[in-house]
mmCIF file of C-alpha atoms in Angstrom:
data_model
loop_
_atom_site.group_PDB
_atom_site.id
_atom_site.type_symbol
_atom_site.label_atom_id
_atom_site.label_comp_id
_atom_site.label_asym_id
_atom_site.label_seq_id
_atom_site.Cartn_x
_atom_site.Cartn_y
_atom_site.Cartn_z
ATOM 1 C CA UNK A 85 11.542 -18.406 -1.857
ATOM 2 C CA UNK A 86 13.736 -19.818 -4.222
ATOM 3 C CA UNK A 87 15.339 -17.505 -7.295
ATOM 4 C CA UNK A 88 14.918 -21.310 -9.212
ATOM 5 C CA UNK A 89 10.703 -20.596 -8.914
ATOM 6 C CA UNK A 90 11.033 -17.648 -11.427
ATOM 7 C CA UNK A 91 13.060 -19.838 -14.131
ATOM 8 C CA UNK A 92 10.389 -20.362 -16.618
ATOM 9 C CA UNK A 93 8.643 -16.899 -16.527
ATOM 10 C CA UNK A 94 8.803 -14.794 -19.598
ATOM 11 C CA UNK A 95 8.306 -11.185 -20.137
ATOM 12 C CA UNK A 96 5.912 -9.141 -21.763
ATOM 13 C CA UNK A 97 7.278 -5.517 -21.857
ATOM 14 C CA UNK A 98 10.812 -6.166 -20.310
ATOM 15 C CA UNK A 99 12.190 -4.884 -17.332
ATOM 16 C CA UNK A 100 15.074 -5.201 -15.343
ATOM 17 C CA UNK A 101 14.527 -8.206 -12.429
ATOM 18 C CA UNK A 102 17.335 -8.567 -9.373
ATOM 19 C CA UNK A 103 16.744 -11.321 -7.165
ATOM 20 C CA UNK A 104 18.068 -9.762 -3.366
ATOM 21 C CA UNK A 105 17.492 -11.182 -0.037
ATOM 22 C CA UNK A 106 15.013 -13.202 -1.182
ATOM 23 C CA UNK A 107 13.248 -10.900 -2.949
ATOM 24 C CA UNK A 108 11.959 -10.519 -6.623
ATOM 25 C CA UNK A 109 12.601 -6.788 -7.429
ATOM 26 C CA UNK A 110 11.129 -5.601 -10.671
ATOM 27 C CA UNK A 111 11.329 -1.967 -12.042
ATOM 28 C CA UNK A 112 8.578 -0.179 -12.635
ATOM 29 C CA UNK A 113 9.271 2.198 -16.085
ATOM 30 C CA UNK A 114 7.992 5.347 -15.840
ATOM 31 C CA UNK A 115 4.393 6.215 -17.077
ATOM 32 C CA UNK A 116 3.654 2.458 -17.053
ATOM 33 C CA UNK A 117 0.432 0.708 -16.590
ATOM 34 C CA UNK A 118 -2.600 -1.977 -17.597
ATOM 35 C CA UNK A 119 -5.512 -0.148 -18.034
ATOM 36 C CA UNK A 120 -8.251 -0.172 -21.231
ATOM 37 C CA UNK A 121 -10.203 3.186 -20.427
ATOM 38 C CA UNK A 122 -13.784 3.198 -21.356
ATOM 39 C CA UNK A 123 -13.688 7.039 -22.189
ATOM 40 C CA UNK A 124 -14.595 8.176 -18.749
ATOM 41 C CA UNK A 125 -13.454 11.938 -17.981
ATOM 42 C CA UNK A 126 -13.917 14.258 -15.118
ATOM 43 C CA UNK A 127 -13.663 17.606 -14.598
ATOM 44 C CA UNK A 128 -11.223 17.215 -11.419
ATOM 45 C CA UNK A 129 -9.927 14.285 -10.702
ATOM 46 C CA UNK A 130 -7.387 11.789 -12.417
ATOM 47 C CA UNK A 131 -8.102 8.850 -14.514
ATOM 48 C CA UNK A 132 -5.604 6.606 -16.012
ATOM 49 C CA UNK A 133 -5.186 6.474 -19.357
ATOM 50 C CA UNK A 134 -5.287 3.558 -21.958
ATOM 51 C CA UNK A 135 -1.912 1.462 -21.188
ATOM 52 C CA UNK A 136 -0.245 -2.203 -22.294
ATOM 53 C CA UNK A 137 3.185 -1.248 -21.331
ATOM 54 C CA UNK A 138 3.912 -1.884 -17.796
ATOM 55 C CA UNK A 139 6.395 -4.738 -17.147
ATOM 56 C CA UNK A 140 4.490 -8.304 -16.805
ATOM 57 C CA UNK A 141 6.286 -11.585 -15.392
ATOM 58 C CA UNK A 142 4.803 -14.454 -16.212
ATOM 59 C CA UNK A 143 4.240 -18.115 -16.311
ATOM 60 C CA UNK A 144 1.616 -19.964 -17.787
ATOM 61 C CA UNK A 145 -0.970 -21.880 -16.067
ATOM 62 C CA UNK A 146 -3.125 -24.718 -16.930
ATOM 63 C CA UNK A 147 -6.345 -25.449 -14.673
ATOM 64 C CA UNK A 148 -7.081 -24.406 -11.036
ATOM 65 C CA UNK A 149 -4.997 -23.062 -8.885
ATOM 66 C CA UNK A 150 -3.791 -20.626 -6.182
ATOM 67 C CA UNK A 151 -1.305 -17.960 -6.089
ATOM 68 C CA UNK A 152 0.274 -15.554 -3.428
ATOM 69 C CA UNK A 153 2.801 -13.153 -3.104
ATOM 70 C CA UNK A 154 4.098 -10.458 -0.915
ATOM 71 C CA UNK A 155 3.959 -7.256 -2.033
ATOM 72 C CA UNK A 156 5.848 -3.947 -1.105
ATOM 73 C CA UNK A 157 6.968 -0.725 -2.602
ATOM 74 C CA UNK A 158 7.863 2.783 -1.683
ATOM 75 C CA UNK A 159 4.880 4.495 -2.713
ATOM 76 C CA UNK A 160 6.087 7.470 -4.428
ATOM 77 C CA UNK A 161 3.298 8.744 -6.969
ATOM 78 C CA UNK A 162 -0.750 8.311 -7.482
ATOM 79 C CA UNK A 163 -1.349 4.753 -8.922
ATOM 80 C CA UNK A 164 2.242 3.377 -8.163
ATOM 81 C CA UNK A 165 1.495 -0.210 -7.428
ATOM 82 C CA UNK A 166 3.132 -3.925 -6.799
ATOM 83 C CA UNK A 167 0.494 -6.396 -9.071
ATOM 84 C CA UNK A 168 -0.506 -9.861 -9.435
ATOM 85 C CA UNK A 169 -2.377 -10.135 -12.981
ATOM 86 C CA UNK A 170 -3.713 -13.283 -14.656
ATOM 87 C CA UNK A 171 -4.282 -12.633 -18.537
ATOM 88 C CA UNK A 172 -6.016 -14.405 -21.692
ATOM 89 C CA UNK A 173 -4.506 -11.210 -24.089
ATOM 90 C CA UNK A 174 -4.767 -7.676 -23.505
ATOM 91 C CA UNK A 175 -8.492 -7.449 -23.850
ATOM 92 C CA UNK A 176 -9.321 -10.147 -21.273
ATOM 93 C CA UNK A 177 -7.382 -9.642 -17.730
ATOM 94 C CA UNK A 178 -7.505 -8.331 -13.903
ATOM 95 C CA UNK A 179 -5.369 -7.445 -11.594
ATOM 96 C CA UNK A 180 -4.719 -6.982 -7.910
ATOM 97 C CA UNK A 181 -2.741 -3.995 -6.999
ATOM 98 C CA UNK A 182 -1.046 -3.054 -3.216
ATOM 99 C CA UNK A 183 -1.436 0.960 -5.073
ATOM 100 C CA UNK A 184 -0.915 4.415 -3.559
ATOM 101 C CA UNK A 185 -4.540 5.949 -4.685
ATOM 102 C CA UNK A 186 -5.581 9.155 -5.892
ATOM 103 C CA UNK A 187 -6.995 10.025 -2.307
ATOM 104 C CA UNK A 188 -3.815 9.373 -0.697
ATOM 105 C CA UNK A 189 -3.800 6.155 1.129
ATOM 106 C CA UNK A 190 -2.056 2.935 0.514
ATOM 107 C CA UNK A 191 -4.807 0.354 -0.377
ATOM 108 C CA UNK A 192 -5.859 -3.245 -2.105
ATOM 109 C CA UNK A 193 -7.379 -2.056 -5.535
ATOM 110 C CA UNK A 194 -8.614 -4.476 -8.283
ATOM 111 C CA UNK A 195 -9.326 -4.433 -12.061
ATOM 112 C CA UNK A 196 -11.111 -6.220 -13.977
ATOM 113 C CA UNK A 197 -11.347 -6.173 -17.486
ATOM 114 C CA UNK A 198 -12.964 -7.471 -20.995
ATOM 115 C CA UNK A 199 -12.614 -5.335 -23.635
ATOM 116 C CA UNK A 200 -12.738 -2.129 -20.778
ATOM 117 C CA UNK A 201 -11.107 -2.030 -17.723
ATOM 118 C CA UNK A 202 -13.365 -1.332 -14.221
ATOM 119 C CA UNK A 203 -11.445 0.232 -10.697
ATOM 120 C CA UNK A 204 -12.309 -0.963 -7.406
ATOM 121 C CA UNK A 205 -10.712 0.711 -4.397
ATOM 122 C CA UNK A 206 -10.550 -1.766 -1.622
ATOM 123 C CA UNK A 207 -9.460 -1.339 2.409
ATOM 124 C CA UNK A 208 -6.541 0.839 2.520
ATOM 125 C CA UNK A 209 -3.824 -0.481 4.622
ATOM 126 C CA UNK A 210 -1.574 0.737 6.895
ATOM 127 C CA UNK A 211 2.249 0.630 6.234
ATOM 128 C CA UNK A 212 3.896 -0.636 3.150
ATOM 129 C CA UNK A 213 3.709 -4.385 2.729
ATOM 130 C CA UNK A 214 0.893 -6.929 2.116
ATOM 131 C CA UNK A 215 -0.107 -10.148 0.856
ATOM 132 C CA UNK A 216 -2.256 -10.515 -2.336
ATOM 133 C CA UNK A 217 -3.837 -13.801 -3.617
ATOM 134 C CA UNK A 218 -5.586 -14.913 -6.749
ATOM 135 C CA UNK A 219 -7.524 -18.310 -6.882
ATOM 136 C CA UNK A 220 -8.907 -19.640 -9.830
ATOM 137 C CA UNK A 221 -11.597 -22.024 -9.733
ATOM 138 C CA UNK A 222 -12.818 -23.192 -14.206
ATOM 139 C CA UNK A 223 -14.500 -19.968 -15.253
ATOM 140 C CA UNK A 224 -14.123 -17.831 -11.426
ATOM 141 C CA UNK A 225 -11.549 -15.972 -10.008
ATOM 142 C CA UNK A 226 -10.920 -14.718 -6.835
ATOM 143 C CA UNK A 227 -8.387 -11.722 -4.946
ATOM 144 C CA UNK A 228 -8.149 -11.802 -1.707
ATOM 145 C CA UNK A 229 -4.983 -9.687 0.300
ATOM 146 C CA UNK A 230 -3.260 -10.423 3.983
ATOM 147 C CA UNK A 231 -1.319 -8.403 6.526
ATOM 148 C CA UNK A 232 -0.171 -11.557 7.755
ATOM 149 C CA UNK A 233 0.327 -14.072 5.362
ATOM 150 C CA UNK A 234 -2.329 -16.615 7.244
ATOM 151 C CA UNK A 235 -5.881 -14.754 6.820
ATOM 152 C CA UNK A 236 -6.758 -14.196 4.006
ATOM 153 C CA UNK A 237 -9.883 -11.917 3.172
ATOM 154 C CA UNK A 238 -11.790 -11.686 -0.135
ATOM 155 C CA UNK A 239 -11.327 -8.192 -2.076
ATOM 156 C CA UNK A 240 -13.056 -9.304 -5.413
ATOM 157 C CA UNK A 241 -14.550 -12.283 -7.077
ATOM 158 C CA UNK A 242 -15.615 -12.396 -10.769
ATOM 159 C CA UNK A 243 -15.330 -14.183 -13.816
ATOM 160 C CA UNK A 244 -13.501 -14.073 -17.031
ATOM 161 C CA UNK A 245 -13.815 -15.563 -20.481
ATOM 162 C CA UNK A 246 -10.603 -17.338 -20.365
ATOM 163 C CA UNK A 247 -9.059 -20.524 -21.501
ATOM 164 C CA UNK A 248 -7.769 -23.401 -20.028
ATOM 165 C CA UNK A 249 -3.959 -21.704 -19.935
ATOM 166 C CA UNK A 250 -3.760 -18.636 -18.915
ATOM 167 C CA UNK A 251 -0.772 -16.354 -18.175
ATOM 168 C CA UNK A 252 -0.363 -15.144 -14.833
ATOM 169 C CA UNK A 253 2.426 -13.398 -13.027
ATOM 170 C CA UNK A 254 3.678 -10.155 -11.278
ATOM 171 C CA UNK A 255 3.378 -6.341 -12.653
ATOM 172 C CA UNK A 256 5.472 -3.115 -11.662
ATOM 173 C CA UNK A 257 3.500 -0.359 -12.435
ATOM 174 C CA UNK A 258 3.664 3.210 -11.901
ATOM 175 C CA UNK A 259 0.770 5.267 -14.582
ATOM 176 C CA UNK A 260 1.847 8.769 -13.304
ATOM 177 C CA UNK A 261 4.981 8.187 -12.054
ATOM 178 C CA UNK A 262 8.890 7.219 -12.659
ATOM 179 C CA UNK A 263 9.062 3.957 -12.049
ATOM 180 C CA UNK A 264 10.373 2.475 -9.000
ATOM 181 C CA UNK A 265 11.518 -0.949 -7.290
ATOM 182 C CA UNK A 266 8.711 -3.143 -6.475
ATOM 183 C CA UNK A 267 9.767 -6.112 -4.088
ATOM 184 C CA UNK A 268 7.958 -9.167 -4.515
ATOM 185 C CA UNK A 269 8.845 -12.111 -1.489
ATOM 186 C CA UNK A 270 7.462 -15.537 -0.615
ATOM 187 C CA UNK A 271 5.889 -16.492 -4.303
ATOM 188 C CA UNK A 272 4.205 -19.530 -4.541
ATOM 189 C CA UNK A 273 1.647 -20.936 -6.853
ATOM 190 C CA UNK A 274 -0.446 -24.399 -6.081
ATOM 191 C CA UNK A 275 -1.986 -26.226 -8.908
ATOM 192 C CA UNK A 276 -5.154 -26.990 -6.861
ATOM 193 C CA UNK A 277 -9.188 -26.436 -6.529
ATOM 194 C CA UNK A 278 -10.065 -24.255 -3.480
ATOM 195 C CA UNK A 279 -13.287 -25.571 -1.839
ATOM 196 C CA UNK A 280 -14.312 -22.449 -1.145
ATOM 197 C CA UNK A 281 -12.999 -19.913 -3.968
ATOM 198 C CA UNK A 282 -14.348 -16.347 -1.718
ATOM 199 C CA UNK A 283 -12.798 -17.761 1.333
ATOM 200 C CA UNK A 284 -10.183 -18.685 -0.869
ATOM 201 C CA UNK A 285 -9.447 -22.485 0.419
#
C-alpha cells in the first residue's frame, strides 16, 4: 500500500494521520465516536452515548464497489475500535468496527444506522489484527472481516437509503477512552459489482 492511495481523502473531524511502514495510523481523540442513541438505558451496563466527533477519512464513491482494509489497535478501553464507515450524512451510515467490547473480548461489531444507530456484536477474535470489508451492491451493503486476508466471511448485510456517491473511509474511535493509534495496512478499494454481495465476490 501506497501513501499516494490516501491523496484525495478529506476529513471530517480532523485528526492527526502518519503514514509508517506502510501503515495508515490515525489517532483516535479521546471520548470519540459515531453513534445516534435511540434513548436506550440500563440499569448496569454501558451504552454509548450520542456522538459525530470521531475522526473520519474519506473518499467519495460513485456506484458499486468493494473495499478492504487491515485493521489493528492496542485495545486499551471498552468500545476502542479501528472502523471502516460508508456515509450519506450523519443520519444515514454503518460501520464495521475490529472493537474491544463491553464483555471483554476483541470482536467484529457492526452499526447500522438511519436516523438511530443499532449494535451488533459479531465473532470475537483472537489477537489484535483483522481484515474488514464492505461491498456495495445499488441499494445493499455488505461487512464481511478476515484473519487472513483471503476468506472472507459475512458479518452483516443490510441496506441503506443512500445515493449514488457516497463517502466512505476509515474511523479511529475510542467512546470511553483516550484515544489511541489505530493502524490501518493494505487499503484498497475496487470500483466493481460483486456477484455474490454475502459471499462478498
Amino acid at each position: 500500500m501506497e501513501k499516494e492511495v490516501f491523496d484525495e481523502f478529506k476529513w471530517i473531524n480532523e485528526s492527526k494521520a502518519t503514514y509508517e511502514n506502510g501503515s495508515l495510523v490515525i489517532e483516535a481523540a479521546p471520548k470519540s465516536d459515531f453513534f445516534c442513541n435511540n434513548g436506550a438505558t440500563s440499569e448496569a451496563g454501558i451504552t454509548p452515548d450520542s456522538l459525530h466527533n470521531a475522526p473520519f477519512y474519506y473518499q467519495e464513491v460513485t456506484g458499486d464497489f468493494v473495499m478492504r482494509v487491515q485493521i489493528s489497535h492496542e485495545f486499551k478501553d471498552v468500545y476502542d475500535a479501528g472502523v471502516i464507515m460508508v456515509m450519506q450524512d450523519f443520519q444515514v451510515w454503518a460501520k464495521a468496527c475490529f472493537e474491544k467490547t463491553d464483555f471483554d473480548t476483541n470482536a467484529v461489531v457492526s452499526v447500522v444506522t438511519n436516523q438511530t444507530s443499532d449494535d451488533a456484536n459479531g465473532c470475537n477474535i483472537d489477537g489484535d489484527t483483522v481484515w474488514l470489508q464492505v461491498a456495495r451492491v445499488g441499494n445493499n451493503f455488505a461487512f464481511h472481516y478476515s484473519l487472513d486476508g483471503r476468506k472472507f466471511d459475512m458479518m452483516r448485510f443490510f441496506s441503506l437509503p443512500v445515493g449514488e456517491t457516497i463517502k466512505v473511509g476509515l474511523v479511529a474511535q475510542s467512546p470511553l477512552g483516550q484515544g489511541g493509534a489505530r493502524y490501518f495496512r493494505h487499503y484498497s478499494l475496487q470500483a466493481v459489482t460483486v456477484n455474490n454481495i454475502r459471499a462478498g465476490m
